[in-house]
Backbone as JSON, one array per atom type, in Angstrom:
{
  "sequence": "MDPLGHTPDPGAVPNAGTATRDIADVAAVEVITTAAVHLMSAAAVKCGLAEEDSAEHLDLDEARKLITALAALVTAAAPDIGNQHARSLRDGLRSLQLAFREASVVPDEPGEGPGEKYTGSVV",
  "N": [[55.04, 63.36, 14.95], [54.2, 61.98, 18.03], [55.43, 61.59, 21.51], [54.86, 58.93, 21.97], [55.04, 57.67, 19.6], [52.96, 57.91, 17.85], [51.43, 59.01, 14.87], [49.91, 61.95, 14.25], [46.7, 62.67, 12.84], [46.35, 65.11, 10.44], [43.93, 66.47, 10.04], [42.41, 65.85, 12.19], [40.52, 66.47, 15.15], [41.71, 67.29, 18.3], [41.24, 65.05, 21.01], [40.33, 65.2, 24.28], [40.07, 63.05, 26.03], [41.54, 61.04, 24.75], [44.06, 62.23, 24.72], [44.56, 62.37, 27.48], [44.61, 59.66, 28.13], [46.78, 58.86, 26.54], [48.93, 60.33, 27.72], [48.88, 59.19, 30.17], [50.03, 56.78, 29.69], [52.7, 57.28, 29.53], [55.79, 57.03, 31.07], [56.94, 58.5, 34.15], [59.69, 59.1, 34.25], [60.25, 59.46, 31.57], [58.77, 61.75, 30.93], [60.05, 63.61, 32.58], [62.72, 63.53, 31.57], [62.25, 64.36, 28.97], [61.31, 66.98, 29.36], [63.66, 68.04, 30.45], [65.41, 67.82, 28.28], [64.23, 69.62, 26.49], [64.65, 72.02, 27.9], [67.46, 72.0, 27.89], [68.01, 72.19, 25.14], [66.9, 74.71, 24.49], [68.45, 76.34, 26.16], [70.99, 75.9, 25.08], [70.77, 77.11, 22.55], [70.35, 79.76, 23.37], [72.8, 80.23, 24.54], [74.37, 80.56, 22.4], [75.08, 78.34, 20.93], [73.91, 77.34, 18.68], [73.77, 75.92, 15.39], [73.68, 77.63, 13.16], [73.62, 81.17, 12.71], [74.28, 81.82, 15.37], [75.08, 84.01, 16.93], [72.97, 85.7, 16.6], [70.97, 84.61, 18.17], [71.98, 84.64, 20.69], [71.54, 85.09, 24.06], [72.21, 85.69, 27.06], [70.95, 86.28, 29.49], [68.46, 85.01, 29.28], [69.45, 82.42, 28.89], [70.66, 81.93, 31.36], [68.41, 81.72, 33.05], [67.14, 79.44, 31.97], [69.12, 77.47, 32.31], [69.36, 77.45, 35.08], [66.79, 76.56, 35.79], [66.88, 74.03, 34.63], [68.97, 72.89, 36.14], [67.77, 72.8, 38.67], [65.64, 71.04, 38.16], [67.01, 68.67, 37.36], [68.57, 68.15, 39.65], [66.58, 67.81, 41.61], [65.11, 65.66, 40.56], [66.91, 63.58, 40.19], [67.31, 61.49, 42.24], [65.01, 59.98, 41.83], [64.84, 59.29, 39.12], [66.9, 57.65, 38.53], [70.34, 56.6, 38.21], [71.32, 56.1, 35.62], [69.82, 57.74, 33.85], [70.06, 60.22, 35.12], [72.82, 60.75, 35.08], [73.49, 61.34, 32.38], [71.94, 63.62, 32.02], [73.09, 65.32, 33.91], [75.64, 65.58, 32.8], [75.08, 66.95, 30.39], [74.0, 69.29, 31.48], [76.23, 70.32, 32.88], [77.93, 70.84, 30.71], [76.5, 72.89, 29.48], [76.61, 74.82, 31.5], [79.34, 75.38, 31.51], [79.63, 76.31, 28.87], [78.11, 78.62, 29.04], [79.69, 80.14, 30.8], [81.91, 80.49, 29.18], [80.83, 82.04, 27.12], [80.13, 84.33, 28.41], [80.87, 87.72, 29.0], [81.46, 89.04, 31.33], [82.64, 87.29, 33.86], [81.03, 85.05, 36.17], [81.42, 84.68, 39.7], [82.98, 81.76, 41.14], [80.61, 79.27, 41.85], [78.5, 81.0, 41.6], [77.44, 80.98, 39.1], [74.99, 80.15, 36.52], [72.59, 77.97, 37.81], [74.37, 76.93, 39.64], [73.87, 77.09, 42.33], [72.47, 74.87, 42.84], [74.03, 72.8, 41.86], [76.64, 73.17, 42.63], [79.89, 74.65, 42.18], [81.18, 74.77, 38.84], [83.68, 75.28, 38.04]],
  "CA": [[54.95, 62.16, 15.73], [54.23, 62.29, 19.46], [56.4, 60.78, 22.24], [54.5, 57.52, 21.97], [55.23, 57.14, 18.26], [51.75, 58.07, 17.05], [51.43, 60.08, 13.88], [48.58, 62.56, 14.31], [45.97, 62.95, 11.61], [46.34, 66.57, 10.37], [42.57, 67.02, 10.07], [41.71, 65.38, 13.37], [40.33, 67.38, 16.28], [42.24, 66.62, 19.49], [40.26, 64.53, 21.94], [40.91, 65.29, 25.62], [40.12, 61.7, 26.59], [42.66, 60.33, 24.13], [45.29, 62.86, 25.2], [44.75, 61.94, 28.86], [44.99, 58.25, 28.1], [48.13, 58.79, 25.99], [49.9, 60.81, 28.7], [48.87, 58.22, 31.27], [50.88, 55.66, 29.27], [54.09, 57.73, 29.51], [56.43, 56.93, 32.38], [57.39, 59.78, 34.72], [61.08, 59.35, 33.86], [60.24, 59.97, 30.19], [58.28, 63.13, 30.98], [61.12, 64.42, 33.18], [63.85, 63.66, 30.65], [61.81, 65.16, 27.82], [61.33, 68.39, 29.8], [65.07, 68.43, 30.59], [65.98, 67.97, 26.93], [63.72, 70.88, 25.95], [65.39, 73.09, 28.58], [68.83, 71.96, 27.38], [68.03, 72.69, 23.76], [66.66, 76.15, 24.51], [69.62, 76.98, 26.76], [72.1, 75.82, 24.12], [70.56, 78.15, 21.55], [70.55, 81.06, 24.02], [74.24, 80.37, 24.82], [75.05, 80.76, 21.14], [75.59, 77.07, 20.43], [73.15, 76.91, 17.5], [74.64, 75.69, 14.24], [73.75, 78.81, 12.31], [73.15, 82.42, 13.3], [74.38, 81.68, 16.82], [75.16, 85.34, 17.54], [71.63, 86.29, 16.53], [70.13, 84.04, 19.22], [72.68, 84.74, 21.97], [70.82, 85.85, 25.08], [72.7, 85.06, 28.28], [69.96, 86.42, 30.55], [67.53, 83.89, 29.08], [70.2, 81.18, 29.09], [70.82, 81.76, 32.81], [67.12, 81.23, 33.6], [66.91, 78.08, 31.5], [70.11, 76.58, 32.93], [69.0, 77.33, 36.49], [65.61, 75.68, 35.85], [67.37, 72.68, 34.32], [69.73, 72.41, 37.3], [66.81, 72.48, 39.73], [64.92, 69.82, 37.75], [67.92, 67.52, 37.39], [68.93, 67.89, 41.04], [65.41, 67.3, 42.33], [64.62, 64.41, 39.99], [67.96, 62.57, 40.11], [67.1, 60.28, 43.05], [63.85, 59.23, 41.36], [64.94, 58.81, 37.74], [67.97, 56.66, 38.45], [71.66, 57.08, 37.83], [71.5, 56.02, 34.17], [69.24, 58.95, 33.23], [70.58, 61.43, 35.78], [74.21, 61.0, 34.68], [73.55, 62.03, 31.09], [71.39, 64.96, 32.2], [74.11, 66.11, 34.62], [76.71, 65.88, 31.84], [74.58, 68.0, 29.52], [73.89, 70.5, 32.3], [77.59, 70.83, 33.12], [78.41, 71.39, 29.44], [75.83, 74.18, 29.29], [77.15, 75.76, 32.47], [80.67, 75.79, 31.03], [79.43, 77.12, 27.67], [77.65, 79.93, 29.51], [80.87, 80.85, 31.33], [82.75, 80.85, 28.04], [80.17, 83.08, 26.34], [79.92, 85.52, 29.24], [81.92, 88.73, 28.98], [81.78, 89.28, 32.74], [82.47, 85.97, 34.47], [80.46, 84.91, 37.51], [82.28, 84.09, 40.71], [82.7, 80.33, 41.29], [79.42, 78.99, 42.65], [77.48, 82.0, 41.32], [76.96, 80.82, 37.73], [73.63, 79.63, 36.4], [72.33, 76.64, 38.34], [75.41, 76.46, 40.55], [73.37, 76.96, 43.71], [71.96, 73.49, 42.92], [75.03, 71.81, 41.44], [77.98, 73.52, 43.07], [80.69, 75.31, 41.16], [81.68, 73.93, 37.75], [85.09, 75.64, 37.79]],
  "C": [[55.06, 62.54, 17.21], [55.2, 61.37, 20.19], [56.09, 59.28, 22.25], [54.62, 56.89, 20.59], [53.99, 57.22, 17.39], [51.92, 59.21, 16.06], [50.04, 60.68, 13.86], [48.0, 62.79, 12.92], [45.83, 64.46, 11.52], [44.95, 67.18, 10.45], [41.81, 66.64, 11.32], [41.63, 66.46, 14.45], [40.84, 66.65, 17.52], [41.12, 66.23, 20.45], [40.91, 64.5, 23.32], [41.03, 63.91, 26.26], [41.29, 60.91, 26.04], [43.98, 60.9, 24.62], [45.59, 62.43, 26.64], [45.22, 60.5, 28.91], [46.41, 58.1, 27.57], [49.17, 59.23, 27.02], [49.96, 59.87, 29.88], [49.79, 57.03, 30.96], [52.37, 56.02, 29.3], [54.65, 57.67, 30.93], [56.93, 58.29, 32.84], [58.82, 60.1, 34.29], [61.15, 59.9, 32.44], [59.76, 61.41, 30.15], [59.38, 64.05, 31.52], [62.28, 64.61, 32.21], [63.48, 64.48, 29.42], [61.81, 66.65, 28.17], [62.77, 68.89, 29.91], [65.71, 68.66, 29.23], [65.49, 69.26, 26.28], [64.45, 72.07, 26.59], [66.82, 73.16, 28.07], [68.92, 72.57, 25.99], [67.85, 74.2, 23.72], [67.87, 76.88, 25.08], [70.81, 76.98, 25.82], [71.98, 76.92, 23.06], [70.84, 79.52, 22.16], [72.01, 81.3, 24.4], [75.04, 80.56, 23.54], [75.61, 79.49, 20.54], [74.81, 76.52, 19.23], [74.1, 76.8, 16.32], [74.77, 76.91, 13.34], [73.14, 80.0, 13.03], [73.22, 82.4, 14.83], [74.41, 83.05, 17.52], [73.79, 86.01, 17.57], [70.75, 85.83, 17.69], [70.76, 84.13, 20.61], [71.91, 85.64, 22.93], [71.15, 85.2, 26.42], [71.76, 85.22, 29.46], [68.95, 85.28, 30.48], [68.21, 82.56, 29.34], [70.36, 80.9, 30.58], [69.55, 81.18, 33.43], [66.88, 79.77, 33.22], [67.87, 77.09, 32.17], [69.79, 76.39, 34.41], [67.78, 76.42, 36.66], [66.01, 74.23, 35.59], [68.12, 72.09, 35.51], [68.79, 72.01, 38.43], [66.06, 71.18, 39.4], [65.81, 68.59, 37.87], [68.27, 67.15, 38.83], [67.77, 67.27, 41.81], [65.0, 65.91, 41.86], [65.64, 63.27, 40.05], [67.71, 61.34, 40.98], [65.97, 59.39, 42.52], [64.01, 58.66, 39.95], [66.07, 57.81, 37.55], [69.25, 57.24, 37.87], [71.88, 57.09, 36.31], [70.99, 57.29, 33.48], [69.87, 60.21, 33.81], [71.99, 61.75, 35.31], [74.27, 61.76, 33.37], [72.97, 63.44, 31.19], [72.4, 65.86, 32.92], [75.25, 66.5, 33.67], [76.3, 67.02, 30.91], [74.48, 69.33, 30.24], [75.26, 71.12, 32.51], [78.16, 71.46, 31.85], [77.79, 72.76, 29.18], [76.37, 75.23, 30.26], [78.52, 76.27, 32.03], [80.56, 76.65, 29.77], [78.96, 78.52, 28.04], [78.83, 80.75, 30.0], [81.76, 81.33, 30.19], [82.15, 82.01, 27.25], [80.03, 84.39, 27.1], [81.13, 86.44, 29.2], [82.4, 89.02, 30.4], [81.55, 87.96, 33.48], [81.86, 86.04, 35.87], [81.53, 84.36, 38.44], [81.99, 82.59, 40.77], [81.54, 80.1, 42.26], [78.27, 79.94, 42.4], [76.93, 81.91, 39.89], [75.57, 80.22, 37.69], [73.53, 78.19, 36.9], [73.32, 76.16, 39.38], [74.96, 76.42, 42.01], [72.79, 75.57, 43.93], [73.06, 72.45, 42.68], [76.4, 72.0, 42.08], [78.74, 74.11, 41.9], [81.17, 74.32, 40.1], [83.12, 74.27, 37.38], [85.93, 75.41, 39.02]]
}
């Protein structure tokens, strides 16, 4: 099912015109929050927060990149997406930043953690 609630026909060939029209119907705030949720999910897995085999997926270098990208997106988009959406994204971002610090063997200095150049120190 796509973000608009459509169930694709498995045998159908994608039509560029339909895809363009479908994406045109999606509000910018939905596109931004969807991208943020994807970044959050990937960062959570890379921080070892997956339900199973968390150690297998732990990759703090990748997590740092994802969290920094998320912080930049949330910080830049916050004035445009409104406080209701920005607050929950900021909460999720902060949780990931703290999880990263907890998983890291060598702690970053305050203000030097992933995304902290955009958000300020989380400790």
